[in-house]
Amino acid sequence: MTEPSLPAQQSPSRYLEAVIGVACLSCTIASTRYAKDADKAPAMEQRVELLRMSAERVEAFEVLAAVGGEAGVEVYAAAQGFVGMLDDVDSRLRPLDWQERLVKTYLTFGMLVDFSMALADGLPQPVRTRVLDALSVDRFGGFAARELEEGIAADPQLAARLGLWGRRVVGEEIGTLQRVIAREPDLVAGGADAASLRTVLSQGATSRMRGLGLRM
């Protein structure tokens, strides 16, 4: 079945450019992080699976770049404007072991996807659907759950430590993304606002933490 073509736009809105930029950058950040996590994986199976997921995020970037390009967005320039937006989170949160690394990556990029999807909700069709579809396909959550759930269930001390760590990650990320919105108001021109985005981020983080058996 042929995908619907995007409406021709001589000059894309700044909102569209900003959201495409964040969505594309989120894919590159995730790809880089999954590859870095692969380098720390305890066994070859996890290493290879993470490298596969890293490649899949590059594929998602290409899909989003095509969508943005068809809508008139200079995709690379749009994404470049948001480079470094999660640097504060990375600099303040250094995982001590494989489990903390998985929790950090799972929450950080899960929340980044929630953020990008909430911003994209006001995009015109068919751009909106194609952006949401590209963002929604990510297998890291299932991978992290398989790696963590058994240990968390069997070790209350590990569960407590990872719960505290996860809450730190969530707090840092919400603060960072709120600063991104304050600095780039074009992102919320589609109808979202800081309060509604905070709710989306908090709810998504709570769901992910509980899914791992951790207290929020």
GROMACS .gro file of C-alpha atoms in nm:
model
  216
    1MET     CA    1   0.000   0.000   0.000
    2THR     CA    2   0.139   0.339  -0.101
    3GLU     CA    3   0.190   0.589   0.181
    4PRO     CA    4   0.002   0.918   0.142
    5SER     CA    5   0.223   1.189   0.005
    6LEU     CA    6   0.297   1.490   0.217
    7PRO     CA    7   0.151   1.827   0.128
    8ALA     CA    8   0.396   2.049  -0.056
    9GLN     CA    9   0.518   2.335   0.163
   10GLN     CA   10   0.725   2.624   0.032
   11SER     CA   11   0.810   2.740   0.382
   12PRO     CA   12   0.760   2.498   0.673
   13SER     CA   13   0.649   2.646   1.003
   14ARG     CA   14   0.907   2.697   1.276
   15TYR     CA   15   0.703   2.456   1.488
   16LEU     CA   16   0.732   2.183   1.225
   17GLU     CA   17   1.105   2.246   1.187
   18ALA     CA   18   1.162   2.236   1.563
   19VAL     CA   19   0.967   1.914   1.620
   20ILE     CA   20   1.131   1.736   1.327
   21GLY     CA   21   1.466   1.853   1.461
   22VAL     CA   22   1.404   1.712   1.808
   23ALA     CA   23   1.261   1.386   1.672
   24CYS     CA   24   1.557   1.332   1.439
   25LEU     CA   25   1.811   1.421   1.703
   26SER     CA   26   1.647   1.183   1.951
   27CYS     CA   27   1.714   0.897   1.710
   28THR     CA   28   2.082   0.987   1.680
   29ILE     CA   29   2.118   1.020   2.058
   30ALA     CA   30   1.956   0.681   2.112
   31SER     CA   31   2.169   0.519   1.845
   32THR     CA   32   2.486   0.652   2.004
   33ARG     CA   33   2.378   0.550   2.354
   34TYR     CA   34   2.284   0.196   2.253
   35ALA     CA   35   2.623   0.154   2.089
   36LYS     CA   36   2.799   0.282   2.401
   37ASP     CA   37   2.594   0.046   2.617
   38ALA     CA   38   2.687  -0.239   2.384
   39ASP     CA   39   3.052  -0.173   2.463
   40LYS     CA   40   2.974  -0.231   2.833
   41ALA     CA   41   2.752  -0.537   2.784
   42PRO     CA   42   2.842  -0.839   3.000
   43ALA     CA   43   2.805  -1.093   2.716
   44MET     CA   44   2.817  -1.108   2.338
   45GLU     CA   45   2.441  -1.169   2.306
   46GLN     CA   46   2.358  -0.837   2.473
   47ARG     CA   47   2.632  -0.660   2.280
   48VAL     CA   48   2.502  -0.769   1.941
   49GLU     CA   49   2.138  -0.699   2.030
   50LEU     CA   50   2.222  -0.345   2.138
   51LEU     CA   51   2.417  -0.286   1.818
   52ARG     CA   52   2.114  -0.402   1.619
   53MET     CA   53   1.896  -0.155   1.808
   54SER     CA   54   2.151   0.118   1.746
   55ALA     CA   55   2.125   0.053   1.372
   56GLU     CA   56   1.745   0.056   1.392
   57ARG     CA   57   1.756   0.407   1.537
   58VAL     CA   58   1.958   0.521   1.235
   59GLU     CA   59   1.687   0.372   1.014
   60ALA     CA   60   1.425   0.564   1.212
   61PHE     CA   61   1.626   0.881   1.158
   62GLU     CA   62   1.623   0.821   0.783
   63VAL     CA   63   1.244   0.780   0.788
   64LEU     CA   64   1.201   1.104   0.983
   65ALA     CA   65   1.450   1.284   0.761
   66ALA     CA   66   1.248   1.181   0.455
   67VAL     CA   67   0.924   1.300   0.615
   68GLY     CA   68   1.079   1.631   0.712
   69GLY     CA   69   1.244   1.677   0.375
   70GLU     CA   70   0.917   1.620   0.190
   71ALA     CA   71   0.759   1.886   0.412
   72GLY     CA   72   1.032   2.136   0.325
   73VAL     CA   73   1.241   2.106   0.641
   74GLU     CA   74   1.620   2.129   0.624
   75VAL     CA   75   1.647   1.830   0.852
   76TYR     CA   76   2.015   1.833   0.940
   77ALA     CA   77   2.009   2.201   1.030
   78ALA     CA   78   1.691   2.153   1.233
   79ALA     CA   79   1.844   1.866   1.432
   80GLN     CA   80   2.177   2.043   1.476
   81GLY     CA   81   2.003   2.319   1.670
   82PHE     CA   82   1.925   2.076   1.952
   83VAL     CA   83   2.260   1.897   1.975
   84GLY     CA   84   2.373   1.874   2.336
   85MET     CA   85   2.027   1.904   2.488
   86LEU     CA   86   2.082   1.601   2.716
   87ASP     CA   87   2.444   1.677   2.803
   88ASP     CA   88   2.350   1.795   3.153
   89VAL     CA   89   2.178   1.463   3.226
   90ASP     CA   90   2.482   1.266   3.113
   91SER     CA   91   2.729   1.480   3.304
   92ARG     CA   92   2.542   1.453   3.633
   93LEU     CA   93   2.440   1.087   3.613
   94ARG     CA   94   2.726   0.839   3.580
   95PRO     CA   95   2.607   0.477   3.612
   96LEU     CA   96   2.815   0.256   3.840
   97ASP     CA   97   2.728  -0.078   3.683
   98TRP     CA   98   2.537  -0.255   3.407
   99GLN     CA   99   2.204  -0.238   3.592
  100GLU     CA  100   2.226   0.136   3.650
  101ARG     CA  101   2.329   0.184   3.288
  102LEU     CA  102   2.021  -0.002   3.165
  103VAL     CA  103   1.785   0.189   3.394
  104LYS     CA  104   1.933   0.522   3.287
  105THR     CA  105   1.910   0.444   2.917
  106TYR     CA  106   1.560   0.299   2.945
  107LEU     CA  107   1.420   0.598   3.133
  108THR     CA  108   1.617   0.865   2.950
  109PHE     CA  109   1.520   0.760   2.600
  110GLY     CA  110   1.173   0.644   2.692
  111MET     CA  111   1.103   0.991   2.826
  112LEU     CA  112   1.266   1.152   2.522
  113VAL     CA  113   1.030   0.954   2.298
  114ASP     CA  114   0.733   1.059   2.514
  115PHE     CA  115   0.849   1.421   2.485
  116SER     CA  116   0.892   1.405   2.108
  117MET     CA  117   0.558   1.232   2.054
  118ALA     CA  118   0.372   1.484   2.270
  119LEU     CA  119   0.527   1.770   2.075
  120ALA     CA  120   0.442   1.601   1.744
  121ASP     CA  121   0.076   1.562   1.833
  122GLY     CA  122  -0.007   1.899   1.679
  123LEU     CA  123   0.160   1.834   1.344
  124PRO     CA  124  -0.054   1.828   1.028
  125GLN     CA  125  -0.147   1.496   0.872
  126PRO     CA  126   0.006   1.284   0.728
  127VAL     CA  127   0.325   1.420   0.886
  128ARG     CA  128   0.193   1.355   1.236
  129THR     CA  129   0.117   0.987   1.181
  130ARG     CA  130   0.446   0.917   1.007
  131VAL     CA  131   0.649   1.090   1.278
  132LEU     CA  132   0.465   0.910   1.558
  133ASP     CA  133   0.505   0.575   1.382
  134ALA     CA  134   0.879   0.622   1.342
  135LEU     CA  135   0.924   0.725   1.704
  136SER     CA  136   0.713   0.446   1.851
  137VAL     CA  137   0.921   0.154   1.721
  138ASP     CA  138   1.199   0.094   1.973
  139ARG     CA  139   1.282  -0.241   2.132
  140PHE     CA  140   1.504  -0.121   2.415
  141GLY     CA  141   1.228  -0.129   2.676
  142GLY     CA  142   1.168  -0.499   2.632
  143PHE     CA  143   1.542  -0.566   2.633
  144ALA     CA  144   1.595  -0.373   2.958
  145ALA     CA  145   1.302  -0.545   3.127
  146ARG     CA  146   1.437  -0.890   3.039
  147GLU     CA  147   1.780  -0.797   3.171
  148LEU     CA  148   1.659  -0.641   3.497
  149GLU     CA  149   1.333  -0.793   3.617
  150GLU     CA  150   1.467  -1.119   3.762
  151GLY     CA  151   1.743  -0.949   3.959
  152ILE     CA  152   1.514  -0.678   4.091
  153ALA     CA  153   1.253  -0.930   4.204
  154ALA     CA  154   1.516  -1.145   4.380
  155ASP     CA  155   1.720  -0.872   4.549
  156PRO     CA  156   1.539  -0.605   4.757
  157GLN     CA  157   1.862  -0.408   4.802
  158LEU     CA  158   1.915  -0.392   4.427
  159ALA     CA  159   1.553  -0.285   4.380
  160ALA     CA  160   1.594  -0.007   4.637
  161ARG     CA  161   1.919   0.116   4.483
  162LEU     CA  162   1.783   0.113   4.129
  163GLY     CA  163   1.461   0.278   4.243
  164LEU     CA  164   1.658   0.567   4.393
  165TRP     CA  165   1.874   0.587   4.083
  166GLY     CA  166   1.570   0.583   3.856
  167ARG     CA  167   1.407   0.868   4.046
  168ARG     CA  168   1.724   1.074   4.006
  169VAL     CA  169   1.725   1.007   3.632
  170VAL     CA  170   1.360   1.107   3.599
  171GLY     CA  171   1.406   1.430   3.795
  172GLU     CA  172   1.712   1.533   3.596
  173GLU     CA  173   1.550   1.457   3.261
  174ILE     CA  174   1.226   1.641   3.335
  175GLY     CA  175   1.422   1.948   3.444
  176THR     CA  176   1.641   1.932   3.134
  177LEU     CA  177   1.351   1.897   2.891
  178GLN     CA  178   1.164   2.182   3.057
  179ARG     CA  179   1.468   2.402   2.999
  180VAL     CA  180   1.469   2.295   2.634
  181ILE     CA  181   1.108   2.414   2.601
  182ALA     CA  182   1.187   2.745   2.771
  183ARG     CA  183   1.478   2.800   2.535
  184GLU     CA  184   1.291   2.686   2.221
  185PRO     CA  185   0.928   2.807   2.249
  186ASP     CA  186   0.858   2.703   1.887
  187LEU     CA  187   0.838   2.345   2.016
  188VAL     CA  188   0.508   2.410   2.193
  189ALA     CA  189   0.340   2.607   1.914
  190GLY     CA  190   0.135   2.297   1.831
  191GLY     CA  191  -0.071   2.318   2.149
  192ALA     CA  192   0.139   2.146   2.414
  193ASP     CA  193   0.260   2.344   2.715
  194ALA     CA  194   0.512   2.295   2.994
  195ALA     CA  195   0.255   2.165   3.242
  196SER     CA  196   0.101   1.909   3.008
  197LEU     CA  197   0.444   1.789   2.895
  198ARG     CA  198   0.555   1.744   3.256
  199THR     CA  199   0.247   1.531   3.315
  200VAL     CA  200   0.321   1.318   3.009
  201LEU     CA  201   0.682   1.270   3.117
  202SER     CA  202   0.592   1.187   3.477
  203GLN     CA  203   0.326   0.936   3.377
  204GLY     CA  204   0.554   0.764   3.128
  205ALA     CA  205   0.838   0.743   3.379
  206THR     CA  206   0.610   0.604   3.650
  207SER     CA  207   0.479   0.337   3.413
  208ARG     CA  208   0.831   0.233   3.313
  209MET     CA  209   0.956   0.222   3.672
  210ARG     CA  210   0.662   0.013   3.784
  211GLY     CA  211   0.706  -0.216   3.486
  212LEU     CA  212   1.053  -0.297   3.616
  213GLY     CA  213   0.926  -0.350   3.969
  214LEU     CA  214   1.075  -0.023   4.097
  215ARG     CA  215   0.907   0.237   4.315
  216MET     CA  216   0.864   0.584   4.171
   0.00000   0.00000   0.00000
